[in-house]
Short mmCIF file of C-alpha atoms in Angstrom, two decimals:
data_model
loop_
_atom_site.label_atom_id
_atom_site.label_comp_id
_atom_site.label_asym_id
_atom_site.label_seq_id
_atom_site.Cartn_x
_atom_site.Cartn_y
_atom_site.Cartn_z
CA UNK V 155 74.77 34.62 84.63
CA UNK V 156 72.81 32.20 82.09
CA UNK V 157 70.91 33.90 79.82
CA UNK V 158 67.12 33.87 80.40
CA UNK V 159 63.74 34.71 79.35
CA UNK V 160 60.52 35.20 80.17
CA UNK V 161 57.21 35.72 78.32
CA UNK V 162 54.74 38.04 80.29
CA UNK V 163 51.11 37.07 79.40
CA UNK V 164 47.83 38.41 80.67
CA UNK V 165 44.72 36.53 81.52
CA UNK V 166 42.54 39.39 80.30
CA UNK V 167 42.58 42.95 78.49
CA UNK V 168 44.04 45.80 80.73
CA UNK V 169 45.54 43.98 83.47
CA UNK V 170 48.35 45.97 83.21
CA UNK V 171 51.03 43.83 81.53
CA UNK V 172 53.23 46.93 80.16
CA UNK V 173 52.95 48.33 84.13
CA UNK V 174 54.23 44.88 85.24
CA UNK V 175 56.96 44.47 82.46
CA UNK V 176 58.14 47.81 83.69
CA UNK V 177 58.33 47.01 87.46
CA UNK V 178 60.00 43.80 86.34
CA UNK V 179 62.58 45.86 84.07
CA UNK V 180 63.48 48.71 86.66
CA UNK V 181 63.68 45.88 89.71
CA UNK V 182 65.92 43.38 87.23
CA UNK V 183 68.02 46.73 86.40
CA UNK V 184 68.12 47.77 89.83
CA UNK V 185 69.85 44.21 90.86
CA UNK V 186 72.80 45.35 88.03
CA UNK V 187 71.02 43.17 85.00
CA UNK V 188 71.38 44.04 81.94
CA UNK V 189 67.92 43.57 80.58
CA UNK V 190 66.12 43.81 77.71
CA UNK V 191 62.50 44.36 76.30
CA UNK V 192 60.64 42.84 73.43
CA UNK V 193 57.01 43.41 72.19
CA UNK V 194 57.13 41.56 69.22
CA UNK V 195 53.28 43.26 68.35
CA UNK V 196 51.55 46.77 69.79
CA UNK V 197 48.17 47.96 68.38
CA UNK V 198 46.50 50.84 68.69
CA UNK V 199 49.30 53.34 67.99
CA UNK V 200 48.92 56.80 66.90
CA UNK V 201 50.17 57.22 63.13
CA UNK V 202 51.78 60.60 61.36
CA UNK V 203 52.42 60.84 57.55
CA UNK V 204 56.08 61.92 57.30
CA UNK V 205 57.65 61.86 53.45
CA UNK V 206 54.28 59.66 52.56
CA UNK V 207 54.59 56.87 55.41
CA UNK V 208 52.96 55.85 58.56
CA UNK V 209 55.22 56.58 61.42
CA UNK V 210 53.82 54.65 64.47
CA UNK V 211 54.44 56.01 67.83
CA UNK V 212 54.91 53.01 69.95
CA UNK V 213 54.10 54.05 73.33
CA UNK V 214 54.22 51.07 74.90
CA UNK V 215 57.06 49.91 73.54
CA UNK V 216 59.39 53.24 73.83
CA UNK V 217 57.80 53.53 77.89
CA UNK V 218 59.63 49.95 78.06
CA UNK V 219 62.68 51.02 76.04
CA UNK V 220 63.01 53.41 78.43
CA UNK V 221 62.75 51.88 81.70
CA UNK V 222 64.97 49.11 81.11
CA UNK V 223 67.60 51.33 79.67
CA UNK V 224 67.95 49.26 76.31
CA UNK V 225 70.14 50.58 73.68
CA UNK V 226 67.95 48.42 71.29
CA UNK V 227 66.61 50.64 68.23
CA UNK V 228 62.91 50.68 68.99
CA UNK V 229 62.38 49.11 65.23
CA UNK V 230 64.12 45.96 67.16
CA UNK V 231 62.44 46.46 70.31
CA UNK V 232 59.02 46.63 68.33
CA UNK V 233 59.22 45.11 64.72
CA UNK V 234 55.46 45.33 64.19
CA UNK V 235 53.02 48.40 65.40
CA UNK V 236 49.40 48.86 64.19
CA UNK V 237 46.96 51.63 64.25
CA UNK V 238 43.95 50.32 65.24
CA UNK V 239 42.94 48.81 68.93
CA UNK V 240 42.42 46.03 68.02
CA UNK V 241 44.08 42.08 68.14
CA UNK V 242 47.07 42.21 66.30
CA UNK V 243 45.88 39.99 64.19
CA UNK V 244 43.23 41.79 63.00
CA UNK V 245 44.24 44.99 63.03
CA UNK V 246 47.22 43.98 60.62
CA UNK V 247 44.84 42.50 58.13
CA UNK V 248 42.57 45.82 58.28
CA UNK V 249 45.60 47.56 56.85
CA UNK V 250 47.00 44.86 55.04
CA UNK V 251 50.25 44.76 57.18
CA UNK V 252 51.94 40.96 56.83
CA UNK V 253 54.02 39.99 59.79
CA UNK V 254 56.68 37.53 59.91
CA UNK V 255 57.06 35.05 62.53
CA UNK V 256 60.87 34.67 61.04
CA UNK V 257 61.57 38.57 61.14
CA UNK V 258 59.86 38.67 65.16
CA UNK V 259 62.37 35.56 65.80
CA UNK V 260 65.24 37.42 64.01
CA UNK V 261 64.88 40.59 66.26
CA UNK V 262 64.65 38.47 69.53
CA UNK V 263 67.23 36.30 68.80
CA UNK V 264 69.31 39.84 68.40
CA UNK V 265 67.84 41.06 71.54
CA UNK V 266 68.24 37.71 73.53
CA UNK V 267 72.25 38.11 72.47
CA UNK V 268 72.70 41.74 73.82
CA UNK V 269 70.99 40.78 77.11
CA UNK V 270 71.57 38.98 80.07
CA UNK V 271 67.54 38.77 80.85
CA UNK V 272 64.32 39.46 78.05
CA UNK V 273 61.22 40.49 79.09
CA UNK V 274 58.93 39.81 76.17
CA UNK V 275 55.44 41.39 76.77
CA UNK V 276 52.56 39.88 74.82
CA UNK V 277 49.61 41.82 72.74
CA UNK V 278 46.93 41.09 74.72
CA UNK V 279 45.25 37.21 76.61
CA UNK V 280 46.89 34.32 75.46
CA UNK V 281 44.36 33.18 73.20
CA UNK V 282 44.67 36.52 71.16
CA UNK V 283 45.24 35.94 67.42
CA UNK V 284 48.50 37.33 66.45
CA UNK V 285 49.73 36.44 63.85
CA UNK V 286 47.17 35.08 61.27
CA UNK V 287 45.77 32.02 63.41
CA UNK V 288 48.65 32.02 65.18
CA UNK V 289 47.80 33.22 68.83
CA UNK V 290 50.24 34.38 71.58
CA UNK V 291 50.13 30.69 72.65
CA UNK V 292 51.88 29.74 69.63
CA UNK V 293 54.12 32.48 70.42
CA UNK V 294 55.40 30.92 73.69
CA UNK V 295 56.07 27.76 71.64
CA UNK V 296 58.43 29.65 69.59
CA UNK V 297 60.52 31.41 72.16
CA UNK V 298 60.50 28.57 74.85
CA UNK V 299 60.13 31.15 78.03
CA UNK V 300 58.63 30.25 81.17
CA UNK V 301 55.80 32.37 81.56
CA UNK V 302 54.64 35.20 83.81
CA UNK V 303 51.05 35.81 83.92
CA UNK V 304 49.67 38.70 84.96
CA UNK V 305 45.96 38.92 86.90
CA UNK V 306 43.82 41.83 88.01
CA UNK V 307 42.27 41.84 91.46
CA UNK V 308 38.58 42.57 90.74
CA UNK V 309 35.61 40.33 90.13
CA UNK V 310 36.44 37.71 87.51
CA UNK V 311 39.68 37.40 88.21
CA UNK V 312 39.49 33.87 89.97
CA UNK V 313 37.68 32.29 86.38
CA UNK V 314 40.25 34.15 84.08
CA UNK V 315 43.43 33.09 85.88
CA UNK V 316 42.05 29.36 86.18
CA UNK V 317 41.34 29.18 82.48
CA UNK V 318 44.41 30.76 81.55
CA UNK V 319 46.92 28.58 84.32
CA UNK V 320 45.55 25.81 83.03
CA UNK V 321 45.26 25.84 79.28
CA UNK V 322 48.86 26.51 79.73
CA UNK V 323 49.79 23.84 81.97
CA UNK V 324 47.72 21.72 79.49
CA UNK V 325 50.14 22.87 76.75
CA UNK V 326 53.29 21.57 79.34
CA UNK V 327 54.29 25.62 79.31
CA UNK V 328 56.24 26.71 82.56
CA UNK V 329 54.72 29.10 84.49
CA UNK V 330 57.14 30.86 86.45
CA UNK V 331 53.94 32.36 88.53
CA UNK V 332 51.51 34.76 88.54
CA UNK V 333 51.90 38.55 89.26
CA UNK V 334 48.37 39.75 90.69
CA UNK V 335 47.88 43.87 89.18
CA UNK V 336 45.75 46.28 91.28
CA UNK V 337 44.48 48.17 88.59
CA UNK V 338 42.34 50.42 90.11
CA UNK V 339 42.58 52.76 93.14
CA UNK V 340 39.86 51.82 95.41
CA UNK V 341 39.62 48.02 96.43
CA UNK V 342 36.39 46.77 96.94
CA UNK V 343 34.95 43.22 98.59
CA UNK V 344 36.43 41.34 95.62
CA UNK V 345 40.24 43.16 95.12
CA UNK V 346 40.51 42.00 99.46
CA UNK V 347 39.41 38.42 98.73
CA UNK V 348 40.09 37.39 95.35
CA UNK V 349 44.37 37.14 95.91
CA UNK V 350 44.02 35.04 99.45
CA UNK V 351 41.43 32.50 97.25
CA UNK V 352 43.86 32.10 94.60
CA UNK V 353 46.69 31.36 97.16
CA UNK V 354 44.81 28.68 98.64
CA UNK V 355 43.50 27.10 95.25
CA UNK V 356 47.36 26.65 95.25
CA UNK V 357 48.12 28.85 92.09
CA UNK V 358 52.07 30.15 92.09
CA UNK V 359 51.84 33.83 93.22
CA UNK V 360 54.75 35.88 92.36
CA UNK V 361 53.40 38.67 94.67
CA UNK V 362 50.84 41.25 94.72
CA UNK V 363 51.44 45.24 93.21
CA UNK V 364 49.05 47.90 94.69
CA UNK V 365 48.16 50.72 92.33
CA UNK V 366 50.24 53.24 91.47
CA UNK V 367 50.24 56.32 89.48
CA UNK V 368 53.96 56.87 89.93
CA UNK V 369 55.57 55.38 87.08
CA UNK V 370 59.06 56.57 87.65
CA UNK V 371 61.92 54.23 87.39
CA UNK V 372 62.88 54.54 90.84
CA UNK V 373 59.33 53.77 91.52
CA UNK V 374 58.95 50.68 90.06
CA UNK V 375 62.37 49.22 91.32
CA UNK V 376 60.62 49.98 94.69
CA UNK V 377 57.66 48.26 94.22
CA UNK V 378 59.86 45.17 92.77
CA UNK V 379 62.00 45.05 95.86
CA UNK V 380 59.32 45.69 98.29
CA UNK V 381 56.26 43.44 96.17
CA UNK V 382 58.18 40.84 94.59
CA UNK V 383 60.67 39.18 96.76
CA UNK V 384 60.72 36.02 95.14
CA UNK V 385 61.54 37.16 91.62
CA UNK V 386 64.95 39.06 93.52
CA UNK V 387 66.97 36.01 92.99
CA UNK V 388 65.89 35.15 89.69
CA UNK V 389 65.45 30.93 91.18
CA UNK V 390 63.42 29.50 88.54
#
């Protein structure tokens, strides 16, 4: 199977891009794929002192390690973590942290070799600032994978994914589609309207994930094969 790619990207803060990467990772697995995980940048991790250095505990990053099975170290997986909540950007310059785009390219050049498919998640909207000025737009640019953006149901939703489809589209980036996220529970007037008014503006839906609280890998393979049929066969 060709080697591929993808970059998932989120059209707003909390729309659940880790949850999505790791439905992605468990269905891909699922199918026999051998894939891999990349989060070049994750903020807001909790920080011990061991032998007089910060050791970050990358959740989000080991969760993902996890559920795609990855041998990866998580130093690989993850070459840059910061403490703060912040965009990466920022929070790296608050304590004076100075990442390399040639050491991110490095480690996903390494990951891309050991994998048959690479699920790089992003640090937050596309217009984040990552890397100095650099923003996770620049980011695509670099690794040259389609991209699949992530959307939340609720109110909003239909303004967020149009600005962020179409800045990319603007930027010639493939899209590969859009994964809508319930992110909440209960549904109210706009979580039952919002994904059939995005269908009909004509935007690429993937498919559409209802909330869940189960996070198990078995899980997640089930809401791939059940919620996104037309990633099964990998056509892009």
């Amino acid at each position: 199977m060709r080697k591929k790619s993808f970059f998932i990207c989120g059209t707003d803060t909390g729309v659940g891009k880790t949850f999505v990467t790791g439905v992605l990772a468990a269905g891909f697995k699922s199918q026999g794929v051998d894939v891999g995980v990349f989060k070049p940048l994750e903020s807001g991790c909790k920080v011990k002192k061991q032998a007089g250095k910060n050791i970050y505990q990358r959740t989000d990053s080991a969760w993902l390690k996890k559920i795609s099975g990855s041998n990866d170290p998580i130093s690989l997986i993850n070459p840059y973590a910061f403490r703060d909540p912040l965009a990466p950007a920022i929070a790296a310059k608050r304590e004076k942290i100075f990442p390399s785009l040639s050491r991110i390219q490095k480690s996903y050049q390494k990951i891309k070799k050991n994998h048959e498919i690479v699920l790089i998640e992003a640090a937050g909207g596309l217009l984040v600032p990552v890397l100095g000025k650099k923003t996770n737009l620049d980011l695509i640019k670099t690794f040259k994978a389609p991209v699949i953006l992530v959307a939340r149901l609720g109110l909003g939703t239909i303004n967020h994914t149009w600005l962020t489809y179409h800045h990319l589209i603007s930027h010639k980036i493939k899209v590969a589609g859009i994964i809508l996220n319930q992110t909440t529970k209960n549904c109210g007037l706009a979580e039952k309207t919002n994904p059939r008014v995005l269908k009909n503006l004509g935007f690429p839906i993937l498919g559409q994930l209802p909330y869940s609280q189960n996070q198990s890998p078995q899980k997640l393979s089930q809401l791939f094969v059940r919620h996104l049929k037309k990633l099964k066969k990998l056509n892009f």
